[in-house]
Short mmCIF file of C-alpha atoms in Angstrom, two decimals:
data_model
loop_
_atom_site.label_atom_id
_atom_site.label_comp_id
_atom_site.label_asym_id
_atom_site.label_seq_id
_atom_site.Cartn_x
_atom_site.Cartn_y
_atom_site.Cartn_z
CA MET A 19 -5.46 -6.52 12.30
CA GLU A 20 -3.34 -8.23 9.70
CA CYS A 21 -3.09 -7.84 5.95
CA SER A 22 -0.58 -7.94 3.14
CA THR A 23 0.97 -4.80 1.72
CA ILE A 24 -0.31 -5.83 -1.72
CA ASP A 25 -3.83 -5.19 -0.36
CA ILE A 26 -3.24 -1.45 0.08
CA ALA A 27 -3.56 -0.32 -3.58
CA PRO A 28 -6.76 -2.28 -4.24
CA THR A 29 -8.25 -0.87 -1.02
CA ILE A 30 -7.46 2.68 -2.13
CA SER A 31 -8.85 1.88 -5.58
CA ARG A 32 -12.14 0.69 -4.12
CA LEU A 33 -12.49 3.53 -1.59
CA LEU A 34 -11.72 6.30 -4.06
CA LYS A 35 -13.48 4.58 -6.96
CA VAL A 36 -10.29 4.65 -9.01
CA PRO A 37 -10.47 1.95 -11.69
CA MET A 38 -7.37 -0.19 -12.10
CA VAL A 39 -6.58 -3.57 -13.60
CA PRO A 40 -7.37 -5.94 -10.72
CA PRO A 41 -4.05 -6.75 -9.02
CA SER A 42 -3.12 -9.77 -6.89
CA GLY A 43 -3.99 -7.94 -3.68
CA ARG A 44 -7.57 -7.63 -2.46
CA PRO A 45 -9.38 -4.74 -0.74
CA ILE A 46 -9.22 -4.82 3.04
CA PRO A 47 -12.82 -5.17 4.33
CA GLU A 48 -12.05 -3.60 7.72
CA VAL A 49 -10.85 -0.43 6.02
CA GLU A 50 -13.87 -0.31 3.75
CA ASN A 51 -16.24 -0.78 6.71
CA TYR A 52 -14.37 1.79 8.81
CA ALA A 53 -14.56 4.37 6.02
CA LYS A 54 -18.22 3.65 5.27
CA GLU A 55 -19.29 3.86 8.94
CA ARG A 56 -17.54 7.20 9.42
CA GLY A 57 -18.20 8.75 6.02
CA CYS A 58 -14.46 9.21 5.50
CA LYS A 59 -13.48 11.57 2.72
CA SER A 60 -9.71 11.19 3.10
CA ALA A 61 -7.12 8.79 4.42
CA VAL A 62 -3.50 8.79 5.47
CA ILE A 63 -1.20 5.89 4.81
CA ILE A 64 2.11 6.07 6.62
CA VAL A 65 4.92 3.85 5.43
CA VAL A 66 8.05 3.98 7.55
CA ASP A 67 10.80 2.13 5.75
CA SER A 68 12.26 -0.69 7.87
CA LEU A 69 9.98 -0.02 10.83
CA GLY A 70 8.35 -3.38 11.45
CA TYR A 71 5.20 -3.81 13.47
CA SER A 72 6.92 -5.13 16.61
CA LEU A 73 9.50 -2.33 16.51
CA TYR A 74 6.69 0.21 16.06
CA ARG A 75 4.90 -1.23 19.11
CA HIS A 76 8.11 -1.02 21.12
CA LEU A 77 8.85 2.58 20.07
CA SER A 78 5.30 3.96 19.91
CA PRO A 79 5.43 5.53 23.39
CA ILE A 80 8.23 7.85 22.24
CA MET A 81 6.75 8.48 18.77
CA LYS A 82 3.83 10.43 20.18
CA ASN A 83 2.45 11.94 16.94
CA LEU A 84 2.55 8.66 15.04
CA HIS A 85 1.06 6.85 18.04
CA GLU A 86 -1.78 9.39 18.25
CA ILE A 87 -2.58 8.98 14.54
CA ALA A 88 -2.68 5.19 15.00
CA GLU A 89 -4.87 5.45 18.10
CA ASN A 90 -7.40 7.60 16.22
CA GLY A 91 -7.56 5.38 13.16
CA LEU A 92 -6.72 1.86 12.10
CA LEU A 93 -3.40 0.14 12.58
CA PHE A 94 -2.56 -2.99 10.61
CA LYS A 95 0.23 -5.49 10.86
CA CYS A 96 0.92 -5.92 7.14
CA ARG A 97 3.03 -8.72 5.76
CA SER A 98 5.44 -7.51 3.12
CA PRO A 99 6.37 -9.69 0.17
CA ALA A 100 9.89 -8.21 0.24
CA THR A 101 12.46 -7.13 2.81
CA ILE A 102 14.11 -4.61 0.48
CA THR A 103 12.66 -1.13 -0.01
CA SER A 104 12.15 -0.92 -3.79
CA PRO A 105 10.17 -4.14 -4.27
CA ALA A 106 8.24 -3.56 -1.03
CA ILE A 107 7.15 -0.04 -2.03
CA ALA A 108 6.36 -1.19 -5.58
CA SER A 109 4.09 -3.87 -4.11
CA ILE A 110 2.35 -1.38 -1.81
CA PHE A 111 1.50 1.00 -4.66
CA THR A 112 0.76 -1.53 -7.43
CA GLY A 113 -0.94 -4.35 -5.52
CA TYR A 114 1.35 -6.94 -7.15
CA LEU A 115 4.00 -9.28 -5.78
CA PRO A 116 7.65 -8.64 -6.77
CA GLU A 117 7.66 -11.62 -9.13
CA GLU A 118 4.71 -10.00 -10.94
CA HIS A 119 6.03 -6.43 -11.22
CA ASN A 120 9.72 -7.50 -11.46
CA ILE A 121 10.98 -4.65 -9.30
CA TYR A 122 13.77 -5.97 -7.08
CA SER A 123 16.01 -2.89 -6.92
CA THR A 124 15.82 0.82 -7.65
CA ALA A 125 17.48 0.24 -11.03
CA ASP A 126 14.68 -2.18 -11.96
CA ILE A 127 12.16 0.63 -11.71
CA TYR A 128 13.77 2.35 -14.67
CA THR A 129 14.52 -0.75 -16.74
CA GLU A 130 11.09 -2.34 -16.27
CA THR A 131 9.33 0.91 -17.12
CA ALA A 132 11.58 1.39 -20.15
CA LYS A 133 10.75 -2.12 -21.36
CA ASN A 134 7.00 -1.61 -21.20
CA SER A 135 5.63 1.64 -19.82
CA GLU A 136 2.06 0.48 -20.45
CA ASN A 137 2.39 -2.64 -18.28
CA PRO A 138 -0.46 -2.32 -15.74
CA ARG A 139 1.63 -4.22 -13.19
CA LEU A 140 4.05 -1.29 -13.11
CA ARG A 141 1.36 1.38 -12.73
CA SER A 142 0.86 2.71 -9.22
CA ILE A 143 -2.50 3.57 -7.69
CA MET A 144 -1.49 7.23 -8.01
CA GLU A 145 -0.96 6.77 -11.76
CA TRP A 146 -4.33 5.04 -12.09
CA ALA A 147 -5.95 7.97 -10.27
CA TYR A 148 -4.15 10.53 -12.47
CA ARG A 149 -5.34 8.73 -15.64
CA GLN A 150 -8.91 8.88 -14.35
CA ALA A 151 -8.83 12.63 -13.67
#
């Protein structure tokens, strides 16, 4: 299955009923259906920095634990809007593209937050969940 990494935060938001400002990404219907059919109460998202889908497929026979988790759940080939860690992770957790959250490097995380800590495009799904609690 394919998706974009900006779809992860909105999917978590929908599944856990965590309200957030609607981001650019959209919930992944296959995940919603999977969770609904099985009555899932929890989920695991594994992000392995720089491990692309084809490399994962090549190495999965020797990564037995990760392979077993994938075999017992859902595995997606997600397109990333960035090839650098900081903007890619920011997109995963906010649901926005790099040009929307303006995180292009680790330093940007601090400067963007300092400029406007209330910017919803800088708030991660974990922060949205914390604010709800």
